[in-house]
Amino acid sequence: MASGLIRDKIAQLVEDGINVLRNEGVVKLETTPDIMIERPSNRDHGDFATNLPLRLSRSTSLKPMELAQRLVDNIPVVEEIAKVEAASPGFVNFSLDDNWVQQQVDLVRESGSFFGNVQFGNGTKIMVEFVSVNPTGPVHVGHARGAVLGSVLANILDAAGFDVSREYYVNDAGSQMEAFYRSVHARYREAIGLDSEFPENGYRGDYISDIASDIVDEHGKGFADIDDSDAIREVGDIGRERMVSVIASDLEKIGVTFQNWFSEHSLYDGDQNQYDKAMQILKDQNYLVEREDALWFASTLLGEDKDNVVVRSNGEPTYFASDIAYHYNKFASRGFDKVVNIWGADHQGHVPRMKAAVKALGLNDDNLTVLISQLVTLKRGDEVVRASKRTGDFVTLNELVEEVGSDACRYFFLARSATSQMEFDLELAKKESSENPVYYVQYAHARNVGILNLARSQNIDWSVGDVALLTDPNELNLVRTILRLPELVEYMSDTLEPHHLPHYAMELAIAFHWFYENCRVISANKEDDQITLARLKLVEASQIVLKRTLELMGMNAPERM
RNA sequence: GUCCCAGUAGCUCAGGGGACAGAGCGGCUGCCUUCUAAGCAGCGGGUCGCGGGUUCGAAUCCUGCCUGGGACGCCA
């Protein structure tokens, strides 16, 4: 009962019932199996169900149906449950009591914006690290998906009682950055009419030239007079800062923010040098071997296919080395209990070696979860849009948000499970923009607010309404749908699957629109006064939950449309 | 060649051992004197990629194959 979820109370009732049968010798089991309480897809089967008799009948001499009936006989009557019945071929179905369901409307109203919260996380310190795009160019559509995924996951974990920190890892070290610095420097020289040699691996997008001319405008032409290597460093630093702030503001436009921007470079600084510390541990544990002038992490000792270089033959640490130090920092130095990384599909192959490294550091790799956000294929009608930063031919997050809008983007990205590749048709997203599921949900909220505003304008005080009058099937269905949110929050925080949220939002909106069609709220008839007050309470509860759901998804909850 | 992800309605995708396989969009037909028609009601649409296996029960688990995408760097 720690969670307070009605589902857990039912699980407890089932467990108690099974234990009675066990003591009677009907069920022969060493331990009680996991009690699975599910939501039946068919409403005729009640609000909750368990298939336990089907799974347990083998350990008894009873047929599943008989066992189900015996279990039903041993489940006590409680106020929340109106009906417990055995159902073929061996389920036990539970139906919530309508009176209890009605009363929840007042509880939702009291909970307000806290409705949906659960204590599942118990204050566990968790970091969600996501996006973490190299500051060598703007965020593009491929990253947008991970950005939305991460931000919503963090919201969900927050609601589920975790102590959440959202973090962006800024890869401000390494050879890719070097190419960026040289690119900015080359464009800088071009911008002031000097000759320049554009680096072979340079970034050719227009944004580099934009940054370069901004630097000319704001800092003058002085960098042309100093030594090239110094100029590259200084112009590059300014360029990187500008790039990072462009990234941050682009992400903000789609509602993605962070508590912390963590610099890769900082891992190599100061007396708390995280890189040195992490490497020392690996060295002490004999996980580092020298070979071909380079230093390797011997992940094969931990069952990996091959070893990976951590320090190149030129003495430079690899990205992987930084990542090892970074994860040492996350767990050991900053004390996160759990870490979730959201990586793009192209990093899929690096998950095992990262987990191996965490293990080698003496940490529990079960506390590191890497979610892979699969590829997004962007289309304009039939034409596939290729994304490549080097060629400059790509659709940026900014362009996407300008075209489709933040709410629609978020909803589209969110509605697909992270493991599925998805197609994003820009033309379709735009064309559908008024016939979109996004607006369906938002419209439900706006309608809701419209009713409440009308009631207020008529000075109706619905706080005295009697929820026991809410007996219409449409009303009860709406309350039941509302009551699923806390359970869903817990489930999503456990499975790290935010994509259930938009589906729930749809169902909630459907339930509301049904109610709206069939149950007139504010009536002109005097004899409807009492039901009007009760229904206003339900409308208020609906508005609270619709708003909360939209907020968890990082979407706007418009008051009129 | 090895590893990872996916294949479900015309399209985009949910469901991932159970009780008749779902939604949105698109198509067709109706519904605004009454709190927002960005809504509602109805119709049509599927050998759940293919073959084996496990199970009382498989879209779901195992295995083989086919198709599409990704990864196998002293890049990040």
Coordinates of N, CA and C in Angstrom, one line a residue, chain A residues 37 51-52 106 115 131-132 204 234 265 272 349 385 486 542:
Chain A
I37 N -1.5 -7.6 -11.8 CA -2.9 -7.0 -11.9 C -2.9 -6.2 -13.2
N51 N -4.7 -13.0 -14.0 CA -4.7 -14.3 -14.6 C -4.1 -15.3 -13.7
L52 N -3.9 -15.0 -12.5 CA -3.2 -15.9 -11.5 C -3.7 -17.3 -11.5
D106 N -13.6 14.4 -5.9 CA -13.2 15.4 -4.9 C -11.7 15.3 -4.6
F115 N -2.0 16.0 -8.8 CA -2.6 14.7 -9.2 C -1.8 14.0 -10.2
V131 N 20.3 14.8 -25.5 CA 20.7 15.6 -26.6 C 22.3 15.5 -26.7
S132 N 23.0 16.3 -25.9 CA 24.4 16.2 -25.9 C 25.0 16.3 -27.3
R204 N 30.9 22.9 -43.4 CA 30.7 23.8 -44.5 C 29.3 24.5 -44.4
E234 N 41.3 31.2 -30.0 CA 40.5 32.3 -29.5 C 39.2 32.5 -30.3
H265 N 35.5 19.1 -21.4 CA 36.8 19.6 -21.1 C 37.1 19.6 -19.6
Q272 N 40.8 17.8 -8.9 CA 39.8 16.7 -8.9 C 39.7 16.1 -10.3
G349 N 26.2 0.6 -30.9 CA 27.3 -0.4 -30.6 C 28.1 0.0 -29.4
V385 N 14.5 13.7 -47.0 CA 15.5 14.8 -46.7 C 16.7 14.2 -45.9
P486 N -2.0 8.2 -12.3 CA -1.0 7.9 -11.4 C -0.3 6.5 -11.7
S542 N -11.4 17.1 -14.6 CA -10.9 16.7 -15.9 C -9.9 17.8 -16.4

